[in-house]
Structures are given as C-alpha cells and as structure tokens.
Tab-separated table of N, CA and C in Angstrom:
chain	number	residue	atom	x	y	z
A	1	MET	N	95.771	85.134	38.344
A	1	MET	CA	94.669	84.637	39.153
A	1	MET	C	94.982	83.253	39.714
A	2	GLU	N	96.242	83.037	39.986
A	2	GLU	CA	96.628	81.749	40.536
A	2	GLU	C	95.932	81.460	41.861
A	3	SER	N	95.803	82.455	42.722
A	3	SER	CA	95.166	82.221	44.020
A	3	SER	C	93.678	81.892	43.819
A	4	PHE	N	93.032	82.482	42.826
A	4	PHE	CA	91.642	82.158	42.555
A	4	PHE	C	91.519	80.678	42.182
A	5	ALA	N	92.347	80.215	41.290
A	5	ALA	CA	92.302	78.816	40.850
A	5	ALA	C	92.568	77.900	42.060
A	6	ALA	N	93.526	78.258	42.860
A	6	ALA	CA	93.851	77.460	44.052
A	6	ALA	C	92.675	77.455	45.045
A	7	ASN	N	92.022	78.605	45.195
A	7	ASN	CA	90.887	78.694	46.114
A	7	ASN	C	89.708	77.853	45.632
A	8	LEU	N	89.501	77.812	44.323
A	8	LEU	CA	88.448	76.962	43.770
A	8	LEU	C	88.707	75.512	44.105
A	9	LYS	N	89.915	75.078	43.859
A	9	LYS	CA	90.295	73.689	44.119
A	9	LYS	C	90.179	73.348	45.615
A	10	LYS	N	90.688	74.232	46.434
A	10	LYS	CA	90.678	74.000	47.894
A	10	LYS	C	89.251	73.896	48.429
A	11	ARG	N	88.404	74.836	48.020
A	11	ARG	CA	87.044	74.828	48.544
A	11	ARG	C	86.267	73.620	48.061
A	12	ALA	N	86.444	73.251	46.808
A	12	ALA	CA	85.766	72.057	46.300
A	12	ALA	C	86.228	70.805	47.043
A	13	TYR	N	87.523	70.750	47.320
A	13	TYR	CA	88.076	69.615	48.076
A	13	TYR	C	87.461	69.577	49.473
A	14	GLU	N	87.368	70.736	50.119
A	14	GLU	CA	86.799	70.801	51.471
A	14	GLU	C	85.360	70.276	51.476
A	15	LEU	N	84.646	70.537	50.430
A	15	LEU	CA	83.233	70.123	50.338
A	15	LEU	C	83.092	68.714	49.746
A	16	GLY	N	84.192	68.137	49.323
A	16	GLY	CA	84.125	66.799	48.726
A	16	GLY	C	83.503	66.762	47.347
A	17	LEU	N	83.659	67.878	46.631
A	17	LEU	CA	83.070	67.966	45.295
A	17	LEU	C	84.129	67.812	44.219
A	18	SER	N	83.804	67.066	43.190
A	18	SER	CA	84.696	66.951	42.048
A	18	SER	C	84.542	68.190	41.175
A	19	ASN	N	85.496	68.417	40.293
A	19	ASN	CA	85.384	69.526	39.367
A	19	ASN	C	84.152	69.401	38.494
A	20	ALA	N	83.872	68.183	38.088
A	20	ALA	CA	82.678	67.931	37.240
A	20	ALA	C	81.396	68.287	37.988
A	21	GLU	N	81.351	67.976	39.266
A	21	GLU	CA	80.144	68.275	40.049
A	21	GLU	C	79.986	69.757	40.278
A	22	VAL	N	81.076	70.464	40.542
A	22	VAL	CA	80.988	71.924	40.706
A	22	VAL	C	80.512	72.539	39.400
A	23	ALA	N	81.066	72.090	38.292
A	23	ALA	CA	80.655	72.620	36.988
A	23	ALA	C	79.184	72.355	36.747
A	24	ARG	N	78.742	71.134	36.995
A	24	ARG	CA	77.333	70.788	36.774
A	24	ARG	C	76.412	71.664	37.617
A	25	ARG	N	76.729	71.795	38.885
A	25	ARG	CA	75.867	72.579	39.783
A	25	ARG	C	75.854	74.059	39.419
A	26	ALA	N	76.946	74.544	38.851
A	26	ALA	CA	77.036	75.948	38.463
A	26	ALA	C	76.482	76.194	37.037
A	27	GLY	N	76.097	75.126	36.362
A	27	GLY	CA	75.561	75.239	35.025
A	27	GLY	C	76.633	75.499	33.973
A	28	LEU	N	77.820	74.961	34.203
A	28	LEU	CA	78.950	75.152	33.274
A	28	LEU	C	79.371	73.813	32.692
A	29	THR	N	80.056	73.875	31.562
A	29	THR	CA	80.653	72.631	31.048
A	29	THR	C	81.917	72.365	31.850
A	30	GLU	N	82.321	71.108	31.892
A	30	GLU	CA	83.559	70.761	32.591
A	30	GLU	C	84.755	71.484	31.986
A	31	ARG	N	84.744	71.632	30.682
A	31	ARG	CA	85.869	72.300	30.013
A	31	ARG	C	85.967	73.770	30.449
A	32	ARG	N	84.825	74.430	30.474
A	32	ARG	CA	84.844	75.844	30.872
A	32	ARG	C	85.324	75.991	32.326
A	33	TYR	N	84.786	75.165	33.211
A	33	TYR	CA	85.195	75.227	34.609
A	33	TYR	C	86.679	74.869	34.736
A	34	GLY	N	87.112	73.927	33.927
A	34	GLY	CA	88.540	73.540	33.917
A	34	GLY	C	89.455	74.714	33.598
A	35	ASN	N	88.987	75.621	32.737
A	35	ASN	CA	89.771	76.805	32.443
A	35	ASN	C	89.959	77.685	33.682
A	36	TYR	N	88.956	77.699	34.557
A	36	TYR	CA	89.046	78.527	35.766
A	36	TYR	C	89.974	77.887	36.801
A	37	ILE	N	89.883	76.578	36.954
A	37	ILE	CA	90.711	75.935	37.991
A	37	ILE	C	92.175	75.778	37.578
A	38	THR	N	92.438	75.972	36.297
A	38	THR	CA	93.826	75.934	35.859
A	38	THR	C	94.412	77.343	35.713
A	39	GLY	N	93.548	78.342	35.855
A	39	GLY	CA	94.004	79.730	35.752
A	39	GLY	C	94.137	80.232	34.326
A	40	ARG	N	93.660	79.493	33.348
A	40	ARG	CA	93.746	79.930	31.970
A	40	ARG	C	92.755	81.042	31.640
A	41	ARG	N	91.624	81.044	32.306
A	41	ARG	CA	90.600	82.051	32.083
A	41	ARG	C	90.011	82.462	33.431
A	42	GLU	N	89.298	83.603	33.380
A	42	GLU	CA	88.604	84.124	34.545
A	42	GLU	C	87.116	84.218	34.221
A	43	PRO	N	86.262	83.887	35.157
A	43	PRO	CA	84.818	83.943	34.903
A	43	PRO	C	84.312	85.380	34.923
A	44	ASP	N	83.180	85.591	34.248
A	44	ASP	CA	82.499	86.881	34.395
A	44	ASP	C	81.818	86.937	35.755
A	45	LEU	N	81.288	88.063	36.129
A	45	LEU	CA	80.736	88.237	37.476
A	45	LEU	C	79.589	87.270	37.761
A	46	ALA	N	78.689	87.135	36.826
A	46	ALA	CA	77.546	86.241	37.045
A	46	ALA	C	77.993	84.796	37.251
A	47	THR	N	78.972	84.366	36.472
A	47	THR	CA	79.498	83.005	36.609
A	47	THR	C	80.227	82.863	37.930
A	48	LEU	N	80.994	83.853	38.325
A	48	LEU	CA	81.687	83.827	39.611
A	48	LEU	C	80.711	83.685	40.757
A	49	VAL	N	79.613	84.409	40.705
A	49	VAL	CA	78.609	84.324	41.763
A	49	VAL	C	78.009	82.934	41.815
A	50	ARG	N	77.704	82.346	40.656
A	50	ARG	CA	77.141	80.971	40.641
A	50	ARG	C	78.135	79.981	41.222
A	51	ILE	N	79.411	80.100	40.859
A	51	ILE	CA	80.420	79.190	41.383
A	51	ILE	C	80.542	79.374	42.892
A	52	ALA	N	80.559	80.605	43.366
A	52	ALA	CA	80.657	80.886	44.809
A	52	ALA	C	79.473	80.258	45.556
A	53	ASN	N	78.271	80.350	44.986
A	53	ASN	CA	77.114	79.751	45.632
A	53	ASN	C	77.246	78.238	45.736
A	54	VAL	N	77.715	77.615	44.672
A	54	VAL	CA	77.916	76.161	44.685
A	54	VAL	C	78.937	75.786	45.752
A	55	LEU	N	79.976	76.593	45.890
A	55	LEU	CA	81.052	76.298	46.840
A	55	LEU	C	80.796	76.850	48.229
A	56	GLU	N	79.548	77.315	48.462
A	56	GLU	CA	79.191	77.872	49.756
A	56	GLU	C	80.236	78.881	50.230
A	57	SER	N	80.541	79.805	49.346
A	57	SER	CA	81.569	80.813	49.605
A	57	SER	C	81.074	82.148	49.077
A	58	THR	N	81.975	83.096	48.989
A	58	THR	CA	81.651	84.409	48.421
A	58	THR	C	82.658	84.697	47.300
A	59	PRO	N	82.265	85.529	46.358
A	59	PRO	CA	83.238	85.905	45.329
A	59	PRO	C	84.497	86.515	45.942
A	60	ASN	N	84.362	87.359	46.932
A	60	ASN	CA	85.536	87.976	47.578
A	60	ASN	C	86.470	86.947	48.180
A	61	ALA	N	85.879	85.934	48.823
A	61	ALA	CA	86.734	84.911	49.442
A	61	ALA	C	87.455	84.100	48.362
A	62	LEU	N	86.767	83.767	47.284
A	62	LEU	CA	87.405	83.002	46.212
A	62	LEU	C	88.479	83.810	45.504
A	63	LEU	N	88.293	85.118	45.442
A	63	LEU	CA	89.286	85.980	44.801
A	63	LEU	C	90.393	86.411	45.755
A	64	ASP	N	90.319	85.958	46.984
A	64	ASP	CA	91.341	86.271	48.010
A	64	ASP	C	91.281	87.714	48.490
A	65	PHE	N	90.105	88.353	48.374
A	65	PHE	CA	89.959	89.712	48.855
A	65	PHE	C	89.609	89.756	50.340
A	66	GLU	N	89.155	88.652	50.849
A	66	GLU	CA	88.852	88.585	52.284
A	66	GLU	C	89.495	87.330	52.839
A	67	LYS	N	90.068	87.490	53.961
A	67	LYS	CA	90.716	86.351	54.634
A	67	LYS	C	89.830	85.921	55.799
A	68	ASP	N	89.665	84.639	55.932
A	68	ASP	CA	88.895	84.102	57.036
A	68	ASP	C	89.738	84.203	58.286
A	69	ALA	N	89.261	84.996	59.251
A	69	ALA	CA	90.022	85.232	60.479
A	69	ALA	C	89.994	84.021	61.395
A	70	THR	N	88.940	83.249	61.354
A	70	THR	CA	88.854	82.091	62.229
A	70	THR	C	89.036	80.819	61.431
A	71	PRO	N	89.883	79.936	61.922
A	71	PRO	CA	90.026	78.673	61.206
A	71	PRO	C	88.741	77.854	61.242
A	72	ARG	N	88.477	77.180	60.176
A	72	ARG	CA	87.262	76.362	60.103
A	72	ARG	C	87.450	75.085	60.901
A	73	THR	N	86.427	74.727	61.635
A	73	THR	CA	86.456	73.482	62.370
A	73	THR	C	85.947	72.374	61.466
A	74	THR	N	86.162	71.171	61.890
A	74	THR	CA	85.647	70.030	61.128
A	74	THR	C	84.127	70.111	61.021
A	75	GLY	N	83.493	70.491	62.111
A	75	GLY	CA	82.036	70.645	62.095
A	75	GLY	C	81.580	71.689	61.098
A	76	ASP	N	82.267	72.833	61.027
A	76	ASP	CA	81.918	73.879	60.074
A	76	ASP	C	82.041	73.370	58.637
A	77	LEU	N	83.123	72.641	58.361
A	77	LEU	CA	83.324	72.115	57.018
A	77	LEU	C	82.255	71.074	56.657
A	78	LEU	N	81.883	70.248	57.616
A	78	LEU	CA	80.854	69.250	57.348
A	78	LEU	C	79.503	69.909	57.111
A	79	LYS	N	79.185	70.928	57.886
A	79	LYS	CA	77.926	71.665	57.659
A	79	LYS	C	77.915	72.320	56.286
A	80	ALA	N	79.019	72.904	55.878
A	80	ALA	CA	79.103	73.516	54.551
A	80	ALA	C	78.946	72.448	53.467
A	81	LYS	N	79.538	71.281	53.703
A	81	LYS	CA	79.435	70.192	52.725
A	81	LYS	C	77.983	69.746	52.575
A	82	ILE	N	77.291	69.624	53.698
A	82	ILE	CA	75.868	69.253	53.667
A	82	ILE	C	75.053	70.329	52.964
A	83	ALA	N	75.301	71.581	53.296
A	83	ALA	CA	74.549	72.684	52.679
A	83	ALA	C	74.762	72.711	51.167
A	84	SER	N	75.991	72.480	50.748
A	84	SER	CA	76.289	72.467	49.313
A	84	SER	C	75.541	71.348	48.624
A	85	ALA	N	75.485	70.198	49.224
A	85	ALA	CA	74.787	69.055	48.628
A	85	ALA	C	73.284	69.313	48.602
A	86	VAL	N	72.757	69.870	49.658
A	86	VAL	CA	71.321	70.129	49.732
A	86	VAL	C	70.891	71.129	48.680
A	87	ASN	N	71.728	72.118	48.389
A	87	ASN	CA	71.374	73.118	47.386
A	87	ASN	C	71.248	72.533	45.983
A	88	ALA	N	71.818	71.386	45.779
A	88	ALA	CA	71.755	70.749	44.467
A	88	ALA	C	70.569	69.808	44.305
A	89	LEU	N	69.783	69.632	45.357
A	89	LEU	CA	68.706	68.671	45.337
A	89	LEU	C	67.385	69.269	44.872
A	90	LYS	N	66.537	68.421	44.328
A	90	LYS	CA	65.173	68.807	43.971
A	90	LYS	C	64.309	68.715	45.220
A	91	ASP	N	63.158	69.371	45.188
A	91	ASP	CA	62.263	69.399	46.344
A	91	ASP	C	61.891	67.999	46.847
A	92	SER	N	61.643	67.095	45.912
A	92	SER	CA	61.243	65.747	46.320
A	92	SER	C	62.364	65.038	47.076
A	93	ASP	N	63.599	65.312	46.691
A	93	ASP	CA	64.737	64.729	47.392
A	93	ASP	C	64.966	65.407	48.750
A	94	LEU	N	64.629	66.690	48.837
A	94	LEU	CA	64.827	67.393	50.087
A	94	LEU	C	63.958	66.816	51.204
A	95	GLU	N	62.779	66.358	50.850
A	95	GLU	CA	61.899	65.740	51.850
A	95	GLU	C	62.558	64.484	52.429
A	96	VAL	N	63.139	63.688	51.580
A	96	VAL	CA	63.816	62.471	52.043
A	96	VAL	C	64.995	62.837	52.947
A	97	VAL	N	65.762	63.836	52.550
A	97	VAL	CA	66.919	64.267	53.341
A	97	VAL	C	66.457	64.790	54.706
A	98	ALA	N	65.393	65.586	54.710
A	98	ALA	CA	64.882	66.135	55.971
A	98	ALA	C	64.466	65.004	56.923
A	99	ILE	N	63.810	63.992	56.413
A	99	ILE	CA	63.389	62.845	57.225
A	99	ILE	C	64.612	62.138	57.784
A	100	ALA	N	65.623	61.940	56.938
A	100	ALA	CA	66.839	61.244	57.398
A	100	ALA	C	67.577	62.047	58.480
A	101	ILE	N	67.673	63.337	58.279
A	101	ILE	CA	68.357	64.179	59.275
A	101	ILE	C	67.583	64.194	60.600
A	102	GLU	N	66.277	64.276	60.508
A	102	GLU	CA	65.468	64.232	61.724
A	102	GLU	C	65.637	62.916	62.465
A	103	ALA	N	65.700	61.834	61.714
A	103	ALA	CA	65.884	60.506	62.332
A	103	ALA	C	67.230	60.423	63.031
A	104	VAL	N	68.282	60.924	62.406
A	104	VAL	CA	69.607	60.931	63.037
A	104	VAL	C	69.614	61.791	64.296
A	105	ALA	N	68.992	62.977	64.202
A	105	ALA	CA	68.945	63.885	65.363
A	105	ALA	C	68.141	63.273	66.478
A	106	ASN	N	67.023	62.642	66.165
A	106	ASN	CA	66.228	61.997	67.227
A	106	ASN	C	66.963	60.827	67.870
A	107	HIS	N	67.694	60.085	67.067
A	107	HIS	CA	68.479	58.974	67.598
A	107	HIS	C	69.548	59.462	68.556
A	108	ARG	N	70.159	60.582	68.250
A	108	ARG	CA	71.232	61.147	69.080
A	108	ARG	C	70.721	61.672	70.425
A	109	THR	N	69.468	62.092	70.489
A	109	THR	CA	68.938	62.668	71.725
A	109	THR	C	68.414	61.641	72.698
A	110	ARG	N	68.443	60.409	72.286
A	110	ARG	CA	67.953	59.331	73.203
A	110	ARG	C	68.981	59.021	74.255
C-alpha cells in the first residue's frame, strides 16, 4: 500500500494539513494515522472514508483506483483547502468565516 501512504501525504500537503491535524479531524490518534502514512497498516473501510472526507477526496482516489484526468489548478487546490478547513469548524465559527468571505467577495467586486 505504498501508493496509498504516498497519496495520503500528497493530499494532506496540497491542503496544507499536518498529519496531526488530519488525524484529529478524522477522529484518530496521531500514532494510528502515522501507521497509515508510513504504510505499516491499512485502515478499515469506515476509517478510510473518514480520512477521505477530511482530505476532500474519495477512498478510490486515495487507493489509486481512479486517476484524476485533469490536472488540478491552483484555484481548485485552494478551494479544496478552504472546504477542508470549513468542514472542521463548529457552527459558531462558520458564521464568522461566512462574514469574512462575503467581505472579501464584496471588496473584489468594487
């Protein structure tokens, strides 16, 4: 499962997430997640799905069963990074983020 471990690392890097943060968001210990990124162990299906959700990916993509036909643009990667961060927020924090994003969008349209 070397490609799986490499895909975990690559996707987390693309999203700017540390291993500890991916583990936390997926509800895993750092040690357990560390076993996956080093290739020592493989997650069960439920854990794989949780990790894929945190990494804004799919189990098939992480397992190398599907290849992305189109290269990701910088904008695509940034949107995925934002989506990943937003998924980890509580509702009260989401309101603050929504206000900030609206402010940036309104500033850009002037």
